[in-house]
Amino acid sequence: MATVAYTATCPHRLAHLADFRVFGSPGCYDKNLGIWTVVEGDVGTDECNGLNGDDVRSLSVVDTNKGCILSFFTDENCTIGRASVLEKQCANSDGGSFKGWTIKCDAPRSAKVTSIRTILEQARLSAEDNPRKRRRLNDQPGDSVDPDRLEAIYVRFIAACSPEFRALLVYLNTDVDTWLPDTHETVKKWITRQFDTEKEKVKQRIQSATSRVHISCDLWASPNTLAILGVVAHYVTEDGQLQHHTLALKDIDSEHDGSHLADAILEVIEDWYFASKLGYFVMDNAGNNDTMMKSLSLGLLRRFDIHYEAKTHRLRCQGHIINLAAKAFLFVTDNEKLEHDDSGNNATLKEIKAWRQKGPLGKLHNFVVFIQRSVQRSQRFQVLSRNRKLARDNDTRWSSWYTMLRAALNLREAIDGYFSKWTEADCAGDELSADDWIVLENVKSFLEKLKMTTKALELSFATLDNVLLAMDFMLAQFKRERKHTKAIQ
């Protein structure tokens, strides 16, 4: 049998099908040699299926003049092949003659193994030459992708295992398969592995710190009612740099008393190995934090034989102190009540409620609650305020009284207009006079200074020198406001 082998350039588009021929089912495939001989037919003849159980199931458009395959298909969606060499031949069959083509293609498994080895070797050589450089995708288009398949590719592109998506990426860059995740769990494994690597680096920095490791922590309830304890470490590195790292966000599913919080903190200390370097704690003034520090001190003694003075190592959050000072300024008139314990705080809350009903702040609070308690009233007010809403004070949100006052003063015309247009018995006693608005303006001006001080001491700026300056500034503001109030009275 005489054969003439030659190669040709593969067409770039699935166009002008009349210029091509489709090979039909007559023919044979030699699996050992990787050669498939088929008979030339007309466009639209039957596809060649089976191929003795190999991966290649059909052969599409072929240029008979140039001897080039345009594409292979494994199934109806996924392109797996590229242009292959065709060999022109003459043969005899049953005494007759016919024109045919012999198609040389590698056995699917051996071709895949060879391709993977080649890609890995190229990646290794590239990594040696450019250890920090990632290969860019090739923006030069190669063989065409069937436009009819783009919809399926687009819909499923986020699936790591989608054969359509992987085929599209390989079409853009034949080496991209090296970096693709194998399964939907691969990305998760990558993230976990990277986290563990970075965690070990932080552990080494903490253990080699030149200072003690100080902790700031707080318990926060998320909108979906999860209780999250955040733990942040602060320390000085070997080169004298101040570092901050979030060590844990722990879900507290038990009671939020001090003993359970202490157990959670001890787990973090054991996980990061810095019990011997434990420094000070910065927390808010919640009563359960006192219990937590005592339980923590006992736990350190039992587990690590470390004597840790709970009261000495507890620091109060400066922002929370400013917030308490603002509340005392607004509502407390008896200095002795500031020194009471939790039972005294309950009595203070009763005084606050009574005071709210009498003063301008109490009237404003009652009006905001009255409006927000009803959808109809809220809609009425938004008509007057041009869709702007009132803000409500909140006991757990810092500077909430300042936020409420600022919003109310900006909506003064709408508030006065509501009382003029709708007189209702529930809020008739809360109408604000001109003198009330003057008081609210003065209070807002004072609270604004406290809010600015709180913002200045947030994040990593709350060093001791700044805190002392802030305390002096606030003390001066309180003294000046007290003199101003006495002068008015």
XYZ file of C-alpha atoms in Angstrom:
489
model
C 0.000 0.000 0.000
C 1.494 3.319 -1.037
C 1.053 6.277 1.277
C 1.926 9.934 0.848
C 2.098 11.896 4.125
C 1.822 15.649 4.310
C 0.542 18.330 6.682
C -1.531 21.419 6.079
C -2.781 24.472 7.959
C -6.046 23.920 9.778
C -8.936 26.276 8.841
C -9.856 28.711 11.631
C -13.630 28.793 11.237
C -16.462 26.346 10.756
C -17.494 27.965 7.507
C -18.019 27.006 3.874
C -18.856 23.380 4.578
C -19.168 22.771 0.847
C -15.378 22.907 0.614
C -15.000 19.995 2.996
C -15.883 16.343 3.196
C -17.231 14.349 6.102
C -15.970 10.821 6.590
C -18.645 8.250 7.091
C -18.783 4.943 8.903
C -16.925 2.657 6.446
C -13.390 2.183 7.624
C -11.339 0.579 10.344
C -9.231 1.610 13.347
C -5.986 -0.036 14.453
C -5.807 0.643 18.198
C -2.221 -0.601 18.552
C -0.885 1.578 15.760
C -3.228 4.453 16.454
C -4.298 4.632 12.775
C -7.862 5.077 11.575
C -8.700 4.541 7.900
C -12.053 5.816 6.658
C -13.645 6.367 3.271
C -14.259 9.837 1.901
C -17.938 10.719 1.696
C -20.230 13.667 1.165
C -21.260 16.348 3.643
C -23.882 15.016 6.011
C -22.920 11.348 5.969
C -23.111 9.327 9.150
C -20.582 9.965 11.889
C -18.045 7.306 12.794
C -18.943 6.150 16.295
C -17.296 3.688 18.618
C -13.710 3.429 17.445
C -13.284 0.175 19.353
C -14.197 1.754 22.693
C -11.633 4.555 22.597
C -12.297 8.112 23.715
C -12.627 9.536 20.191
C -16.229 8.969 19.162
C -16.700 11.029 16.007
C -14.742 12.947 13.426
C -16.146 16.214 12.129
C -15.292 18.491 9.221
C -12.165 17.572 7.258
C -10.521 19.549 4.447
C -9.920 16.954 1.744
C -7.816 19.279 -0.355
C -5.342 20.190 2.392
C -5.588 16.980 4.350
C -6.407 18.489 7.746
C -8.831 17.675 10.546
C -10.700 20.685 11.882
C -11.789 19.180 15.210
C -12.438 16.020 17.208
C -15.338 15.502 19.610
C -15.626 13.263 22.631
C -19.329 13.986 22.990
C -21.833 16.588 21.879
C -20.343 19.348 23.982
C -16.640 18.944 24.634
C -13.837 19.460 22.097
C -10.733 17.437 22.933
C -8.608 17.311 19.760
C -6.623 19.584 17.498
C -5.445 19.520 13.856
C -3.861 16.152 13.010
C -1.817 14.843 10.099
C -3.690 12.996 7.335
C -2.007 10.579 4.979
C -3.328 10.236 1.444
C -3.396 6.673 0.159
C -4.735 4.345 -2.476
C -6.091 0.920 -1.588
C -7.985 -2.005 -2.978
C -11.093 -3.477 -1.398
C -12.916 -6.472 -2.844
C -11.215 -5.962 -6.178
C -12.312 -2.348 -6.411
C -10.556 0.879 -5.641
C -11.537 3.850 -3.525
C -10.067 7.082 -2.293
C -9.431 7.275 1.424
C -7.454 8.885 4.198
C -5.429 7.335 6.959
C -5.580 9.442 10.144
C -2.666 9.105 12.536
C -3.649 9.917 16.095
C -2.045 8.985 19.375
C -3.838 6.487 21.552
C -5.979 8.584 23.959
C -4.406 7.386 27.199
C -0.809 7.571 26.034
C -1.458 10.971 24.474
C -2.921 12.269 27.736
C 0.024 10.987 29.768
C 2.491 12.504 27.323
C 0.639 15.811 27.384
C 0.620 15.941 31.199
C 4.315 15.130 31.382
C 5.100 17.819 28.843
C 3.041 20.407 30.717
C 4.665 19.553 34.042
C 8.141 19.751 32.540
C 7.348 23.108 30.945
C 5.968 24.384 34.245
C 9.094 23.218 36.098
C 11.418 24.917 33.628
C 9.309 28.065 33.678
C 9.329 28.127 37.489
C 13.119 27.862 37.524
C 13.491 30.763 35.107
C 10.735 32.902 36.639
C 10.049 31.803 40.221
C 7.580 34.632 40.877
C 6.112 35.018 37.434
C 2.778 33.478 36.445
C 2.153 32.574 32.838
C -0.286 34.912 31.115
C -3.131 33.546 29.064
C -2.471 33.482 25.348
C -4.612 36.145 23.712
C -3.994 34.773 20.217
C -6.957 32.583 19.193
C -6.210 29.062 18.062
C -8.731 26.625 16.694
C -12.300 27.835 16.712
C -14.766 27.018 19.447
C -18.204 26.043 18.247
C -20.452 29.099 18.921
C -23.382 26.769 19.562
C -21.612 25.498 22.693
C -20.889 28.894 24.236
C -24.225 29.019 26.055
C -23.535 25.800 27.946
C -20.002 26.973 28.692
C -21.230 30.318 30.024
C -23.919 28.811 32.242
C -21.589 26.266 33.848
C -18.346 28.222 33.889
C -18.260 28.421 37.698
C -18.193 24.634 38.080
C -14.624 23.442 38.509
C -15.495 20.051 37.089
C -17.426 21.354 34.090
C -15.853 19.793 30.960
C -17.147 22.669 28.836
C -15.477 25.288 30.990
C -12.213 23.377 31.204
C -12.218 22.885 27.432
C -12.729 26.627 26.964
C -9.765 27.452 29.213
C -7.559 24.887 27.496
C -8.581 26.413 24.176
C -7.376 29.812 25.414
C -4.188 28.419 26.930
C -3.060 24.832 26.468
C -1.012 24.974 29.692
C -3.810 26.235 31.927
C -4.796 22.735 33.024
C -1.748 22.764 35.293
C -3.367 25.441 37.472
C -7.002 24.319 37.324
C -8.605 22.732 40.408
C -9.377 19.058 39.914
C -12.588 18.999 41.968
C -14.894 21.393 43.763
C -13.004 20.596 46.993
C -9.626 21.639 45.596
C -10.060 25.376 46.152
C -11.092 24.725 49.749
C -7.948 22.642 50.251
C -5.823 25.400 48.720
C -7.300 28.007 51.062
C -6.882 25.775 54.121
C -3.298 24.971 53.165
C -2.471 28.651 52.647
C -4.119 29.539 55.969
C -2.074 26.914 57.814
C 1.113 28.196 56.184
C 0.427 31.811 57.149
C -0.653 30.758 60.635
C 2.702 29.087 61.253
C 4.470 32.274 60.188
C 2.408 34.355 62.644
C 3.091 31.832 65.412
C 6.808 32.226 64.872
C 6.519 36.016 64.988
C 4.504 35.912 68.199
C 6.898 33.500 69.897
C 9.893 35.642 68.909
C 8.231 38.938 69.934
C 10.316 41.283 72.059
C 7.260 42.382 74.046
C 4.469 40.558 75.776
C 1.439 39.607 73.691
C -1.472 41.840 74.665
C -5.060 40.908 73.869
C -8.132 42.927 72.966
C -11.353 40.943 72.857
C -15.072 41.529 72.743
C -18.262 39.513 72.449
C -20.605 40.523 69.627
C -24.022 39.203 68.611
C -24.500 38.932 64.849
C -27.849 39.669 63.125
C -28.476 35.909 62.856
C -28.108 35.607 66.670
C -24.623 34.079 66.680
C -22.437 35.105 69.608
C -18.934 35.738 68.248
C -15.914 36.343 70.476
C -13.183 38.216 68.626
C -9.596 37.887 69.891
C -6.852 40.211 68.566
C -3.168 40.089 69.542
C -0.862 43.127 69.780
C 2.909 42.829 70.138
C 6.265 44.273 69.060
C 8.348 42.256 66.593
C 12.090 41.638 66.666
C 12.684 44.615 64.370
C 10.670 46.949 66.606
C 7.431 47.022 64.593
C 4.007 47.060 66.280
C 1.918 44.201 64.889
C -1.760 43.287 65.198
C -3.242 39.900 64.298
C -6.755 38.513 64.597
C -6.200 35.173 66.299
C -9.736 33.840 66.488
C -13.429 34.458 65.897
C -15.015 31.891 68.184
C -18.679 30.980 68.211
C -19.815 30.959 71.856
C -22.721 28.517 71.892
C -22.892 28.264 75.685
C -23.854 30.851 78.289
C -21.973 34.141 78.045
C -20.698 34.081 81.586
C -17.091 34.700 82.526
C -16.080 31.051 82.950
C -17.142 30.059 79.420
C -15.426 33.112 77.926
C -12.254 32.228 79.855
C -12.324 28.689 78.419
C -12.528 30.130 74.906
C -9.585 32.472 75.571
C -7.504 29.603 76.985
C -8.135 27.583 73.823
C -6.761 30.471 71.761
C -3.690 30.804 74.009
C -2.960 27.075 73.736
C -3.473 27.107 69.978
C -0.988 29.953 69.450
C 1.534 28.952 72.168
C 2.083 32.246 74.009
C 0.937 31.498 77.569
C 4.307 32.532 79.003
C 4.167 35.828 77.090
C 0.576 36.766 77.902
C 0.273 40.478 78.651
C -2.674 42.779 79.295
C -6.310 42.497 78.240
C -8.293 45.422 76.825
C -12.063 44.949 77.166
C -15.213 46.914 77.779
C -16.733 47.426 81.221
C -19.192 44.506 81.139
C -19.506 42.741 84.471
C -18.822 39.262 83.049
C -15.321 40.392 82.003
C -14.287 40.600 85.665
C -15.382 36.987 86.120
C -13.625 36.010 82.910
C -10.288 37.426 84.098
C -10.553 35.578 87.414
C -11.372 32.295 85.649
C -8.545 32.907 83.184
C -6.077 33.458 86.015
C -7.128 30.173 87.609
C -6.901 28.333 84.275
C -3.375 29.623 83.598
C -2.280 28.424 87.026
C -3.764 24.947 86.566
C -2.661 24.329 82.968
C 0.650 26.197 82.720
C 1.610 26.853 86.360
C 1.613 30.592 85.586
C 0.631 33.120 88.255
C -1.419 35.814 86.527
C -2.921 38.754 88.444
C -6.381 39.254 86.963
C -7.167 42.746 88.240
C -3.766 44.199 87.353
C -3.813 42.915 83.775
C -7.271 44.185 82.870
C -7.481 47.503 80.986
C -10.726 49.282 80.154
C -11.629 50.109 76.571
C -11.238 53.865 76.138
C -14.072 54.101 73.637
C -16.425 52.418 76.087
C -15.318 54.789 78.849
C -16.160 57.773 76.630
C -19.545 56.245 75.867
C -20.290 55.814 79.582
C -19.165 59.386 80.225
C -21.572 60.616 77.558
C -24.460 58.728 79.175
C -23.539 60.108 82.588
C -23.507 63.615 81.142
C -26.923 63.145 79.574
C -28.841 61.404 82.332
C -27.126 61.080 85.751
C -27.490 63.939 88.211
C -26.366 62.169 91.402
C -22.572 61.728 91.496
C -22.809 58.864 93.978
C -24.674 56.711 91.484
C -21.631 56.626 89.219
C -19.810 54.560 91.850
C -22.553 51.985 92.422
C -22.329 48.390 91.257
C -24.793 46.622 88.944
C -27.690 47.075 91.371
C -27.013 50.794 91.401
C -27.018 50.798 87.605
C -30.533 49.382 87.624
C -31.677 52.284 89.788
C -29.937 54.698 87.416
C -31.849 53.270 84.475
C -35.100 54.027 86.284
C -33.955 57.601 86.814
C -33.009 57.820 83.138
C -36.505 56.755 82.043
C -38.103 59.334 84.330
C -35.702 62.019 83.104
C -36.422 61.213 79.455
C -40.102 61.962 79.937
C -39.320 65.472 81.176
C -36.399 66.881 79.208
C -35.924 67.646 75.477
C -33.890 64.482 74.954
C -36.678 62.411 76.476
C -39.267 64.093 74.259
C -37.192 63.464 71.146
C -36.610 59.845 72.126
C -40.322 59.264 72.693
C -41.204 60.879 69.347
C -38.703 58.764 67.393
C -40.008 55.583 69.025
C -43.590 56.705 68.333
C -42.884 57.244 64.616
C -40.899 54.057 64.071
C -43.436 51.908 65.892
C -46.014 52.286 63.094
C -45.667 51.822 59.339
C -48.407 54.366 58.662
C -46.777 57.015 60.843
C -43.384 56.333 59.244
C -44.904 56.835 55.799
C -46.537 60.090 56.892
C -43.263 61.385 58.276
C -41.302 60.414 55.155
C -43.676 62.509 53.072
C -42.759 65.544 55.181
C -39.052 64.659 55.352
C -38.702 63.795 51.643
C -37.917 60.142 52.371
C -35.298 60.886 55.016
C -35.549 58.822 58.190
C -35.026 59.482 61.875
C -32.267 57.718 63.812
C -32.933 56.094 67.158
C -30.644 55.939 70.185
C -29.281 52.555 71.151
C -27.801 51.487 74.484
C -25.207 49.215 72.854
C -24.158 51.459 69.973
C -21.640 54.143 70.792
C -22.457 57.739 69.846
C -26.042 56.743 69.019
C -27.417 59.774 70.886
C -25.264 62.065 68.780
C -26.479 60.307 65.621
C -30.111 60.712 66.693
C -29.642 64.407 67.501
C -27.867 65.141 64.228
C -30.647 63.486 62.204
C -33.403 65.213 64.215
C -31.851 68.676 63.878
C -31.593 68.194 60.124
C -35.279 67.188 60.075
C -36.558 69.873 62.448
C -39.078 71.256 59.945
C -40.498 67.786 59.303
C -40.811 67.059 63.045
C -42.546 70.369 63.763
C -44.716 69.838 60.692
C -45.841 66.438 61.917
C -47.074 67.876 65.229
C -48.874 70.660 63.333
C -50.550 68.329 60.856
C -51.299 65.274 63.006
C -52.068 65.766 66.679
C -52.187 62.399 68.428
C -52.682 61.785 72.124
C -49.770 59.333 72.416
C -47.181 61.952 71.476
C -48.925 65.202 72.351
C -46.718 65.724 75.410
C -43.520 65.243 73.381
C -43.834 68.271 71.104
C -40.567 70.208 71.079
C -40.567 73.956 71.730
C -38.079 76.506 70.404
C -36.183 76.384 73.709
C -36.065 72.592 73.495
C -34.430 72.812 70.076
C -31.766 75.163 71.481
C -30.958 72.654 74.223
C -30.750 69.835 71.689
C -28.387 71.880 69.529
C -26.086 72.507 72.500
C -26.118 68.844 73.504
C -25.381 67.773 69.945
C -22.411 70.154 69.776
C -20.976 68.677 72.983
C -21.538 65.050 71.967
C -19.865 65.728 68.646
C -16.590 66.419 70.466
C -16.885 63.110 72.304
C -17.564 61.283 69.052
C -14.496 62.865 67.448
C -12.407 61.744 70.423
C -13.767 58.207 70.130
C -12.885 58.050 66.428
C -9.384 59.374 67.139
C -8.732 56.487 69.540
C -9.949 53.703 67.267
C -7.899 51.047 65.494
C -4.154 51.125 66.177
C -3.986 54.808 67.138
C -4.924 54.327 70.802
C -1.412 54.472 72.225
C -1.022 55.593 75.822
C 0.207 59.094 74.962
C -2.833 59.720 72.749
C -5.198 58.353 75.401
C -3.819 60.732 78.048
C -4.188 63.709 75.709
C -7.739 62.630 74.881
C -8.643 62.392 78.576
C -7.317 65.917 79.193
C -9.287 67.204 76.203
C -12.539 65.598 77.366
C -12.094 66.825 80.927
C -11.689 70.375 79.621
C -14.857 69.982 77.526
C -16.866 68.739 80.512
C -15.706 71.641 82.679
C -16.531 74.196 80.008
C -19.959 72.702 79.378
C -20.726 72.653 83.107
C -19.892 76.368 83.380
C -21.996 77.098 80.317
C -24.961 75.183 81.739
C -24.746 76.956 85.118
C -24.609 80.328 83.370
C -27.806 79.537 81.451
C -29.614 78.365 84.577
